[in-house]
Amino acid sequence: MRTSDKKEYMMVLVLLLLILGAGLIMSSRHSELVFKYPDHPAILNTNDFSVNTGNGILEIGKSSFADVAKLYPQGRTLGMSTVYSPKNSGCLFTFSKKSNILITIHINTNQTSTFRHITLNDSFASVVKAYGKNYARVSQKGDTANFDAVYGAESSIVFQIRNNLVKKIIIQKEAK
């Protein structure tokens, strides 16, 4: 092996070790997640998986892609996935692969509300008033102002809370 080849291999090895070291340092800086579960899980009813989009009502676990496309005709699927992103809606819709039924909605707009009338920028106190105190809390260790409040289990409603305000809502339910 030539001397110049040895130097190149050594440079590549050193570069790989530096990248690996930087990756380990960065991964160790993430805070530990803290999970706090309620004594009794929240009971969600069928209506809790309905949302008022401002254009009409959608039922997570029942509405089809055609139902969503009728309310939001200008949109696109993301790549070859089952995710639909309507233009100017502030929502992201995920559908089941086999039956093309709505299984998840990400709400990033105050134009869409939950069945219990919670929308973006509502206070966390209004969430607790509407859904109760039996939620699972997920946060980074030491952070009391920012957390996710999870109501339900397999089918659930997640409220992303930032500084006591709802900043995102995710509703998910498997299609039957």
Short mmCIF file of N, CA and C in Angstrom, two decimals:
data_model
loop_
_atom_site.label_atom_id
_atom_site.label_comp_id
_atom_site.label_asym_id
_atom_site.label_seq_id
_atom_site.Cartn_x
_atom_site.Cartn_y
_atom_site.Cartn_z
N MET A 1 0.84 -1.17 0.00
CA MET A 1 0.00 0.00 0.00
C MET A 1 0.88 1.24 0.00
N ARG A 2 0.51 2.19 -0.81
CA ARG A 2 1.31 3.41 -0.90
C ARG A 2 1.10 4.29 0.31
N THR A 3 2.06 5.13 0.57
CA THR A 3 2.02 6.04 1.72
C THR A 3 0.84 7.00 1.61
N SER A 4 0.56 7.50 0.41
CA SER A 4 -0.55 8.44 0.23
C SER A 4 -1.89 7.75 0.51
N ASP A 5 -2.02 6.45 0.15
CA ASP A 5 -3.25 5.71 0.44
C ASP A 5 -3.43 5.54 1.95
N LYS A 6 -2.33 5.26 2.67
CA LYS A 6 -2.40 5.10 4.12
C LYS A 6 -2.85 6.40 4.78
N LYS A 7 -2.36 7.54 4.28
CA LYS A 7 -2.75 8.83 4.84
C LYS A 7 -4.24 9.09 4.60
N GLU A 8 -4.71 8.73 3.41
CA GLU A 8 -6.13 8.93 3.11
C GLU A 8 -7.01 8.07 4.01
N TYR A 9 -6.64 6.81 4.19
CA TYR A 9 -7.40 5.92 5.08
C TYR A 9 -7.37 6.45 6.50
N MET A 10 -6.24 6.94 6.94
CA MET A 10 -6.12 7.47 8.29
C MET A 10 -7.00 8.71 8.45
N MET A 11 -7.04 9.58 7.43
CA MET A 11 -7.87 10.79 7.48
C MET A 11 -9.35 10.40 7.55
N VAL A 12 -9.76 9.42 6.75
CA VAL A 12 -11.15 8.97 6.77
C VAL A 12 -11.49 8.39 8.14
N LEU A 13 -10.61 7.59 8.71
CA LEU A 13 -10.83 7.00 10.03
C LEU A 13 -10.95 8.08 11.10
N VAL A 14 -10.08 9.06 11.07
CA VAL A 14 -10.12 10.16 12.04
C VAL A 14 -11.43 10.94 11.89
N LEU A 15 -11.83 11.20 10.66
CA LEU A 15 -13.07 11.93 10.40
C LEU A 15 -14.28 11.15 10.93
N LEU A 16 -14.30 9.86 10.69
CA LEU A 16 -15.39 9.02 11.20
C LEU A 16 -15.44 9.02 12.72
N LEU A 17 -14.28 8.95 13.36
CA LEU A 17 -14.23 8.98 14.82
C LEU A 17 -14.71 10.33 15.36
N LEU A 18 -14.37 11.41 14.69
CA LEU A 18 -14.84 12.74 15.11
C LEU A 18 -16.36 12.85 14.98
N ILE A 19 -16.91 12.34 13.89
CA ILE A 19 -18.36 12.38 13.69
C ILE A 19 -19.06 11.52 14.74
N LEU A 20 -18.53 10.34 15.01
CA LEU A 20 -19.10 9.46 16.02
C LEU A 20 -19.06 10.12 17.39
N GLY A 21 -17.95 10.74 17.74
CA GLY A 21 -17.81 11.42 19.02
C GLY A 21 -18.79 12.58 19.14
N ALA A 22 -18.92 13.37 18.09
CA ALA A 22 -19.87 14.49 18.11
C ALA A 22 -21.30 13.98 18.27
N GLY A 23 -21.62 12.89 17.61
CA GLY A 23 -22.96 12.31 17.73
C GLY A 23 -23.24 11.84 19.15
N LEU A 24 -22.27 11.21 19.78
CA LEU A 24 -22.44 10.75 21.16
C LEU A 24 -22.62 11.92 22.12
N ILE A 25 -21.86 12.97 21.92
CA ILE A 25 -21.98 14.16 22.79
C ILE A 25 -23.36 14.78 22.62
N MET A 26 -23.82 14.93 21.38
CA MET A 26 -25.12 15.54 21.14
C MET A 26 -26.25 14.70 21.70
N SER A 27 -26.16 13.39 21.57
CA SER A 27 -27.24 12.53 22.07
C SER A 27 -27.29 12.51 23.59
N SER A 28 -26.18 12.73 24.25
CA SER A 28 -26.17 12.72 25.71
C SER A 28 -26.71 14.02 26.30
N ARG A 29 -26.87 15.05 25.50
CA ARG A 29 -27.36 16.35 25.98
C ARG A 29 -28.88 16.44 26.03
N HIS A 30 -29.58 15.48 25.44
CA HIS A 30 -31.04 15.52 25.47
C HIS A 30 -31.53 15.17 26.86
N SER A 31 -32.53 15.91 27.30
CA SER A 31 -33.10 15.68 28.62
C SER A 31 -33.86 14.36 28.66
N GLU A 32 -33.91 13.82 29.82
CA GLU A 32 -34.66 12.59 30.05
C GLU A 32 -36.15 12.90 30.04
N LEU A 33 -36.94 12.02 29.42
CA LEU A 33 -38.38 12.20 29.41
C LEU A 33 -38.97 11.65 30.71
N VAL A 34 -39.96 12.35 31.22
CA VAL A 34 -40.64 11.95 32.44
C VAL A 34 -42.10 11.64 32.08
N PHE A 35 -42.57 10.46 32.48
CA PHE A 35 -43.94 10.04 32.22
C PHE A 35 -44.68 9.97 33.55
N LYS A 36 -45.80 10.64 33.64
CA LYS A 36 -46.64 10.58 34.84
C LYS A 36 -48.02 10.11 34.40
N TYR A 37 -48.43 8.95 34.89
CA TYR A 37 -49.69 8.34 34.50
C TYR A 37 -50.77 8.61 35.55
N PRO A 38 -52.03 8.75 35.11
CA PRO A 38 -53.11 8.97 36.08
C PRO A 38 -53.46 7.68 36.80
N ASP A 39 -54.11 7.82 37.95
CA ASP A 39 -54.58 6.63 38.67
C ASP A 39 -55.63 5.89 37.87
N HIS A 40 -56.49 6.66 37.19
CA HIS A 40 -57.54 6.08 36.36
C HIS A 40 -57.49 6.77 35.00
N PRO A 41 -57.39 6.01 33.92
CA PRO A 41 -57.31 6.65 32.59
C PRO A 41 -58.61 7.38 32.24
N ALA A 42 -58.48 8.41 31.44
CA ALA A 42 -59.64 9.17 30.98
C ALA A 42 -60.51 8.29 30.09
N ILE A 43 -61.80 8.46 30.22
CA ILE A 43 -62.74 7.74 29.38
C ILE A 43 -63.16 8.68 28.25
N LEU A 44 -62.85 8.28 27.04
CA LEU A 44 -63.24 9.06 25.87
C LEU A 44 -64.41 8.36 25.20
N ASN A 45 -65.37 9.14 24.72
CA ASN A 45 -66.50 8.53 24.03
C ASN A 45 -66.34 8.68 22.53
N THR A 46 -67.22 8.08 21.78
CA THR A 46 -67.14 8.09 20.32
C THR A 46 -67.10 9.51 19.76
N ASN A 47 -67.89 10.40 20.34
CA ASN A 47 -67.93 11.79 19.86
C ASN A 47 -66.60 12.51 20.02
N ASP A 48 -65.78 12.09 20.98
CA ASP A 48 -64.48 12.74 21.20
C ASP A 48 -63.55 12.59 20.00
N PHE A 49 -63.87 11.71 19.09
CA PHE A 49 -63.05 11.51 17.90
C PHE A 49 -63.65 12.19 16.67
N SER A 50 -64.51 13.17 16.94
CA SER A 50 -65.06 14.03 15.90
C SER A 50 -64.42 15.41 16.05
N VAL A 51 -64.16 16.05 14.93
CA VAL A 51 -63.62 17.40 14.97
C VAL A 51 -64.44 18.31 14.06
N ASN A 52 -64.56 19.55 14.48
CA ASN A 52 -65.22 20.55 13.65
C ASN A 52 -64.14 21.32 12.92
N THR A 53 -64.06 21.15 11.62
CA THR A 53 -62.99 21.76 10.83
C THR A 53 -63.31 23.19 10.40
N GLY A 54 -64.52 23.64 10.68
CA GLY A 54 -64.94 24.93 10.14
C GLY A 54 -65.58 24.74 8.78
N ASN A 55 -65.19 23.68 8.07
CA ASN A 55 -65.79 23.33 6.78
C ASN A 55 -66.81 22.21 6.93
N GLY A 56 -66.78 21.53 8.07
CA GLY A 56 -67.66 20.40 8.32
C GLY A 56 -67.08 19.52 9.41
N ILE A 57 -67.80 18.47 9.75
CA ILE A 57 -67.39 17.54 10.80
C ILE A 57 -66.69 16.34 10.17
N LEU A 58 -65.56 15.94 10.78
CA LEU A 58 -64.86 14.72 10.39
C LEU A 58 -64.79 13.80 11.60
N GLU A 59 -64.90 12.49 11.34
CA GLU A 59 -64.82 11.50 12.41
C GLU A 59 -63.57 10.65 12.22
N ILE A 60 -62.65 10.79 13.16
CA ILE A 60 -61.42 10.00 13.10
C ILE A 60 -61.82 8.55 13.36
N GLY A 61 -61.35 7.65 12.52
CA GLY A 61 -61.72 6.24 12.61
C GLY A 61 -62.88 5.86 11.72
N LYS A 62 -63.55 6.86 11.11
CA LYS A 62 -64.71 6.58 10.25
C LYS A 62 -64.66 7.33 8.93
N SER A 63 -64.26 8.59 8.93
CA SER A 63 -64.27 9.39 7.69
C SER A 63 -63.25 8.85 6.71
N SER A 64 -63.60 8.91 5.42
CA SER A 64 -62.72 8.40 4.38
C SER A 64 -61.88 9.52 3.78
N PHE A 65 -60.94 9.14 2.94
CA PHE A 65 -60.14 10.13 2.21
C PHE A 65 -61.06 11.02 1.38
N ALA A 66 -62.07 10.42 0.77
CA ALA A 66 -63.02 11.20 -0.05
C ALA A 66 -63.75 12.25 0.78
N ASP A 67 -64.09 11.90 2.03
CA ASP A 67 -64.75 12.86 2.92
C ASP A 67 -63.84 14.06 3.20
N VAL A 68 -62.58 13.78 3.47
CA VAL A 68 -61.63 14.86 3.76
C VAL A 68 -61.38 15.69 2.51
N ALA A 69 -61.20 15.02 1.37
CA ALA A 69 -60.94 15.73 0.11
C ALA A 69 -62.13 16.60 -0.30
N LYS A 70 -63.34 16.19 0.07
CA LYS A 70 -64.53 17.00 -0.22
C LYS A 70 -64.48 18.31 0.58
N LEU A 71 -64.04 18.24 1.85
CA LEU A 71 -63.94 19.44 2.68
C LEU A 71 -62.73 20.29 2.30
N TYR A 72 -61.66 19.61 1.86
CA TYR A 72 -60.40 20.28 1.50
C TYR A 72 -59.97 19.81 0.11
N PRO A 73 -60.59 20.34 -0.95
CA PRO A 73 -60.28 19.85 -2.30
C PRO A 73 -58.88 20.22 -2.78
N GLN A 74 -58.30 21.27 -2.24
CA GLN A 74 -56.95 21.65 -2.67
C GLN A 74 -55.94 21.14 -1.65
N GLY A 75 -55.30 20.06 -1.99
CA GLY A 75 -54.31 19.46 -1.11
C GLY A 75 -53.48 18.47 -1.88
N ARG A 76 -52.58 17.83 -1.16
CA ARG A 76 -51.72 16.85 -1.82
C ARG A 76 -51.32 15.79 -0.81
N THR A 77 -51.08 14.59 -1.34
CA THR A 77 -50.53 13.54 -0.49
C THR A 77 -49.03 13.76 -0.44
N LEU A 78 -48.44 13.46 0.67
CA LEU A 78 -47.00 13.67 0.85
C LEU A 78 -46.26 12.44 0.35
N GLY A 79 -45.61 12.58 -0.79
CA GLY A 79 -44.88 11.47 -1.39
C GLY A 79 -45.86 10.37 -1.76
N MET A 80 -45.47 9.15 -1.50
CA MET A 80 -46.35 8.01 -1.78
C MET A 80 -46.95 7.50 -0.48
N SER A 81 -47.16 8.39 0.46
CA SER A 81 -47.63 8.00 1.78
C SER A 81 -49.14 8.07 1.87
N THR A 82 -49.64 7.85 3.08
CA THR A 82 -51.07 7.96 3.35
C THR A 82 -51.37 9.27 4.09
N VAL A 83 -50.49 10.25 3.96
CA VAL A 83 -50.66 11.54 4.63
C VAL A 83 -51.13 12.57 3.61
N TYR A 84 -52.18 13.29 3.98
CA TYR A 84 -52.77 14.31 3.10
C TYR A 84 -52.61 15.68 3.75
N SER A 85 -52.11 16.62 2.99
CA SER A 85 -51.87 17.98 3.47
C SER A 85 -52.68 18.96 2.64
N PRO A 86 -53.85 19.36 3.16
CA PRO A 86 -54.66 20.34 2.42
C PRO A 86 -54.02 21.72 2.45
N LYS A 87 -54.19 22.45 1.38
CA LYS A 87 -53.63 23.79 1.27
C LYS A 87 -54.36 24.72 2.25
N ASN A 88 -53.60 25.47 3.03
CA ASN A 88 -54.12 26.49 3.96
C ASN A 88 -55.10 25.96 5.00
N SER A 89 -54.96 24.69 5.41
CA SER A 89 -55.90 24.16 6.40
C SER A 89 -55.35 24.17 7.81
N GLY A 90 -54.02 24.09 7.95
CA GLY A 90 -53.43 23.97 9.28
C GLY A 90 -53.60 22.60 9.88
N CYS A 91 -54.00 21.62 9.08
CA CYS A 91 -54.17 20.26 9.56
C CYS A 91 -53.41 19.29 8.66
N LEU A 92 -53.08 18.16 9.24
CA LEU A 92 -52.42 17.08 8.51
C LEU A 92 -53.22 15.82 8.80
N PHE A 93 -53.61 15.09 7.76
CA PHE A 93 -54.48 13.93 7.91
C PHE A 93 -53.73 12.67 7.51
N THR A 94 -53.84 11.62 8.32
CA THR A 94 -53.23 10.32 8.01
C THR A 94 -54.34 9.29 7.87
N PHE A 95 -54.23 8.45 6.84
CA PHE A 95 -55.24 7.45 6.54
C PHE A 95 -54.67 6.05 6.66
N SER A 96 -55.54 5.09 6.94
CA SER A 96 -55.11 3.69 7.00
C SER A 96 -54.76 3.23 5.59
N LYS A 97 -53.80 2.32 5.51
CA LYS A 97 -53.34 1.86 4.19
C LYS A 97 -54.39 1.01 3.48
N LYS A 98 -55.02 0.11 4.20
CA LYS A 98 -55.94 -0.83 3.56
C LYS A 98 -57.29 -0.20 3.22
N SER A 99 -57.91 0.47 4.19
CA SER A 99 -59.28 0.95 3.97
C SER A 99 -59.37 2.44 3.67
N ASN A 100 -58.24 3.16 3.72
CA ASN A 100 -58.21 4.59 3.40
C ASN A 100 -59.14 5.41 4.29
N ILE A 101 -59.17 5.03 5.58
CA ILE A 101 -59.99 5.71 6.58
C ILE A 101 -59.09 6.62 7.41
N LEU A 102 -59.60 7.79 7.77
CA LEU A 102 -58.87 8.76 8.58
C LEU A 102 -58.56 8.16 9.95
N ILE A 103 -57.27 8.08 10.30
CA ILE A 103 -56.89 7.52 11.60
C ILE A 103 -56.19 8.54 12.50
N THR A 104 -55.64 9.60 11.92
CA THR A 104 -54.96 10.62 12.73
C THR A 104 -55.13 11.99 12.11
N ILE A 105 -55.35 12.97 12.97
CA ILE A 105 -55.36 14.36 12.52
C ILE A 105 -54.44 15.16 13.43
N HIS A 106 -53.57 15.94 12.82
CA HIS A 106 -52.71 16.88 13.53
C HIS A 106 -53.33 18.26 13.31
N ILE A 107 -53.71 18.91 14.39
CA ILE A 107 -54.37 20.21 14.29
C ILE A 107 -53.38 21.30 14.68
N ASN A 108 -53.09 22.17 13.74
CA ASN A 108 -52.16 23.28 13.95
C ASN A 108 -52.82 24.62 13.64
N THR A 109 -54.12 24.71 13.84
CA THR A 109 -54.87 25.92 13.53
C THR A 109 -56.00 26.08 14.54
N ASN A 110 -56.38 27.33 14.79
CA ASN A 110 -57.51 27.52 15.69
C ASN A 110 -58.84 27.52 14.93
N GLN A 111 -58.82 27.17 13.65
CA GLN A 111 -60.04 27.04 12.85
C GLN A 111 -60.71 25.67 13.08
N THR A 112 -59.96 24.72 13.65
CA THR A 112 -60.47 23.37 13.89
C THR A 112 -60.51 23.13 15.39
N SER A 113 -61.63 22.57 15.87
CA SER A 113 -61.76 22.33 17.31
C SER A 113 -62.11 20.87 17.58
N THR A 114 -61.82 20.46 18.80
CA THR A 114 -62.21 19.13 19.22
C THR A 114 -63.72 19.12 19.46
N PHE A 115 -64.28 17.94 19.69
CA PHE A 115 -65.70 17.81 19.97
C PHE A 115 -66.09 18.63 21.20
N ARG A 116 -65.15 18.71 22.17
CA ARG A 116 -65.42 19.46 23.41
C ARG A 116 -64.97 20.92 23.30
N HIS A 117 -64.82 21.40 22.07
CA HIS A 117 -64.57 22.81 21.76
C HIS A 117 -63.22 23.34 22.22
N ILE A 118 -62.20 22.52 22.23
CA ILE A 118 -60.85 22.97 22.54
C ILE A 118 -60.14 23.25 21.23
N THR A 119 -59.44 24.35 21.17
CA THR A 119 -58.70 24.74 19.97
C THR A 119 -57.35 25.30 20.37
N LEU A 120 -56.54 25.60 19.39
CA LEU A 120 -55.21 26.16 19.67
C LEU A 120 -55.33 27.47 20.45
N ASN A 121 -54.34 27.67 21.30
CA ASN A 121 -54.21 28.84 22.17
C ASN A 121 -55.21 28.89 23.30
N ASP A 122 -56.01 27.82 23.49
CA ASP A 122 -56.81 27.72 24.70
C ASP A 122 -55.87 27.42 25.86
N SER A 123 -56.28 27.76 27.05
CA SER A 123 -55.45 27.50 28.23
C SER A 123 -55.52 26.02 28.59
N PHE A 124 -54.50 25.55 29.30
CA PHE A 124 -54.53 24.17 29.76
C PHE A 124 -55.66 23.96 30.76
N ALA A 125 -55.99 24.99 31.51
CA ALA A 125 -57.11 24.90 32.45
C ALA A 125 -58.41 24.58 31.72
N SER A 126 -58.59 25.12 30.52
CA SER A 126 -59.81 24.82 29.74
C SER A 126 -59.80 23.37 29.25
N VAL A 127 -58.61 22.84 28.97
CA VAL A 127 -58.50 21.42 28.58
C VAL A 127 -58.92 20.54 29.75
N VAL A 128 -58.40 20.84 30.94
CA VAL A 128 -58.73 20.05 32.14
C VAL A 128 -60.21 20.18 32.47
N LYS A 129 -60.77 21.37 32.29
CA LYS A 129 -62.20 21.56 32.55
C LYS A 129 -63.03 20.70 31.59
N ALA A 130 -62.61 20.61 30.33
CA ALA A 130 -63.36 19.86 29.32
C ALA A 130 -63.13 18.35 29.41
N TYR A 131 -61.88 17.93 29.69
CA TYR A 131 -61.53 16.50 29.61
C TYR A 131 -61.22 15.86 30.96
N GLY A 132 -61.00 16.64 31.98
CA GLY A 132 -60.74 16.10 33.30
C GLY A 132 -59.26 16.03 33.64
N LYS A 133 -58.99 15.55 34.85
CA LYS A 133 -57.62 15.51 35.37
C LYS A 133 -56.91 14.18 35.11
N ASN A 134 -57.61 13.22 34.51
CA ASN A 134 -57.02 11.89 34.29
C ASN A 134 -56.31 11.83 32.94
N TYR A 135 -55.18 12.47 32.87
CA TYR A 135 -54.37 12.48 31.65
C TYR A 135 -52.96 12.02 32.00
N ALA A 136 -52.30 11.43 31.02
CA ALA A 136 -50.88 11.10 31.19
C ALA A 136 -50.09 12.35 30.80
N ARG A 137 -49.05 12.62 31.55
CA ARG A 137 -48.22 13.81 31.30
C ARG A 137 -46.84 13.36 30.86
N VAL A 138 -46.39 13.88 29.73
CA VAL A 138 -45.06 13.56 29.20
C VAL A 138 -44.30 14.87 29.07
N SER A 139 -43.14 14.93 29.73
CA SER A 139 -42.35 16.16 29.68
C SER A 139 -40.87 15.82 29.79
N GLN A 140 -40.05 16.81 29.52
CA GLN A 140 -38.62 16.65 29.75
C GLN A 140 -38.35 16.92 31.21
N LYS A 141 -37.41 16.21 31.76
CA LYS A 141 -37.09 16.32 33.17
C LYS A 141 -36.79 17.78 33.52
N GLY A 142 -37.46 18.29 34.54
CA GLY A 142 -37.23 19.64 35.01
C GLY A 142 -38.03 20.72 34.30
N ASP A 143 -38.76 20.37 33.24
CA ASP A 143 -39.53 21.36 32.50
C ASP A 143 -41.00 21.24 32.91
N THR A 144 -41.50 22.24 33.62
CA THR A 144 -42.89 22.21 34.07
C THR A 144 -43.82 23.02 33.17
N ALA A 145 -43.28 23.85 32.29
CA ALA A 145 -44.10 24.72 31.45
C ALA A 145 -44.47 24.08 30.12
N ASN A 146 -43.72 23.08 29.69
CA ASN A 146 -43.93 22.47 28.38
C ASN A 146 -44.09 20.97 28.54
N PHE A 147 -45.23 20.45 28.08
CA PHE A 147 -45.50 19.02 28.22
C PHE A 147 -46.59 18.61 27.25
N ASP A 148 -46.81 17.31 27.14
CA ASP A 148 -47.93 16.76 26.38
C ASP A 148 -48.90 16.13 27.37
N ALA A 149 -50.17 16.46 27.23
CA ALA A 149 -51.23 15.85 28.04
C ALA A 149 -51.94 14.84 27.15
N VAL A 150 -51.92 13.57 27.54
CA VAL A 150 -52.46 12.49 26.72
C VAL A 150 -53.70 11.91 27.39
N TYR A 151 -54.82 12.02 26.70
CA TYR A 151 -56.07 11.43 27.17
C TYR A 151 -56.34 10.19 26.34
N GLY A 152 -56.63 9.06 27.01
CA GLY A 152 -56.90 7.82 26.31
C GLY A 152 -55.64 6.97 26.23
N ALA A 153 -55.75 5.86 25.50
CA ALA A 153 -54.62 4.93 25.36
C ALA A 153 -54.38 4.65 23.88
N GLU A 154 -54.88 3.50 23.37
CA GLU A 154 -54.65 3.19 21.96
C GLU A 154 -55.28 4.26 21.06
N SER A 155 -56.49 4.63 21.37
CA SER A 155 -57.14 5.77 20.73
C SER A 155 -56.99 6.93 21.71
N SER A 156 -56.46 8.04 21.22
CA SER A 156 -56.11 9.09 22.17
C SER A 156 -56.21 10.49 21.58
N ILE A 157 -56.21 11.44 22.50
CA ILE A 157 -56.13 12.85 22.15
C ILE A 157 -54.93 13.41 22.90
N VAL A 158 -54.02 14.03 22.16
CA VAL A 158 -52.80 14.59 22.75
C VAL A 158 -52.86 16.10 22.58
N PHE A 159 -52.69 16.79 23.70
CA PHE A 159 -52.61 18.25 23.69
C PHE A 159 -51.17 18.63 23.98
N GLN A 160 -50.53 19.31 23.04
CA GLN A 160 -49.17 19.80 23.25
C GLN A 160 -49.29 21.17 23.94
N ILE A 161 -48.81 21.24 25.17
CA ILE A 161 -48.93 22.44 25.99
C ILE A 161 -47.59 23.15 26.05
N ARG A 162 -47.59 24.42 25.72
CA ARG A 162 -46.40 25.26 25.80
C ARG A 162 -46.78 26.52 26.57
N ASN A 163 -46.13 26.72 27.72
CA ASN A 163 -46.42 27.89 28.57
C ASN A 163 -47.90 28.03 28.85
N ASN A 164 -48.53 26.92 29.24
CA ASN A 164 -49.92 26.84 29.66
C ASN A 164 -50.94 27.03 28.53
N LEU A 165 -50.49 27.00 27.26
CA LEU A 165 -51.40 27.15 26.14
C LEU A 165 -51.32 25.94 25.21
N VAL A 166 -52.45 25.58 24.62
CA VAL A 166 -52.50 24.48 23.64
C VAL A 166 -51.84 24.97 22.35
N LYS A 167 -50.80 24.27 21.91
CA LYS A 167 -50.09 24.67 20.69
C LYS A 167 -50.24 23.66 19.56
N LYS A 168 -50.73 22.45 19.88
CA LYS A 168 -50.99 21.44 18.85
C LYS A 168 -51.92 20.40 19.47
N ILE A 169 -52.78 19.84 18.63
CA ILE A 169 -53.68 18.77 19.06
C ILE A 169 -53.54 17.62 18.07
N ILE A 170 -53.38 16.42 18.61
CA ILE A 170 -53.32 15.22 17.78
C ILE A 170 -54.40 14.27 18.26
N ILE A 171 -55.27 13.87 17.34
CA ILE A 171 -56.32 12.93 17.66
C ILE A 171 -56.10 11.69 16.80
N GLN A 172 -56.05 10.52 17.44
CA GLN A 172 -55.78 9.30 16.68
C GLN A 172 -56.68 8.16 17.15
N LYS A 173 -57.20 7.44 16.17
CA LYS A 173 -58.07 6.30 16.45
C LYS A 173 -57.97 5.35 15.28
N GLU A 174 -57.81 4.09 15.58
CA GLU A 174 -57.75 3.08 14.52
C GLU A 174 -59.13 2.89 13.90
N ALA A 175 -59.15 2.68 12.60
CA ALA A 175 -60.41 2.46 11.88
C ALA A 175 -60.93 1.08 12.20
N LYS A 176 -62.25 0.97 12.25
CA LYS A 176 -62.89 -0.35 12.50
C LYS A 176 -63.50 -0.87 11.25
#
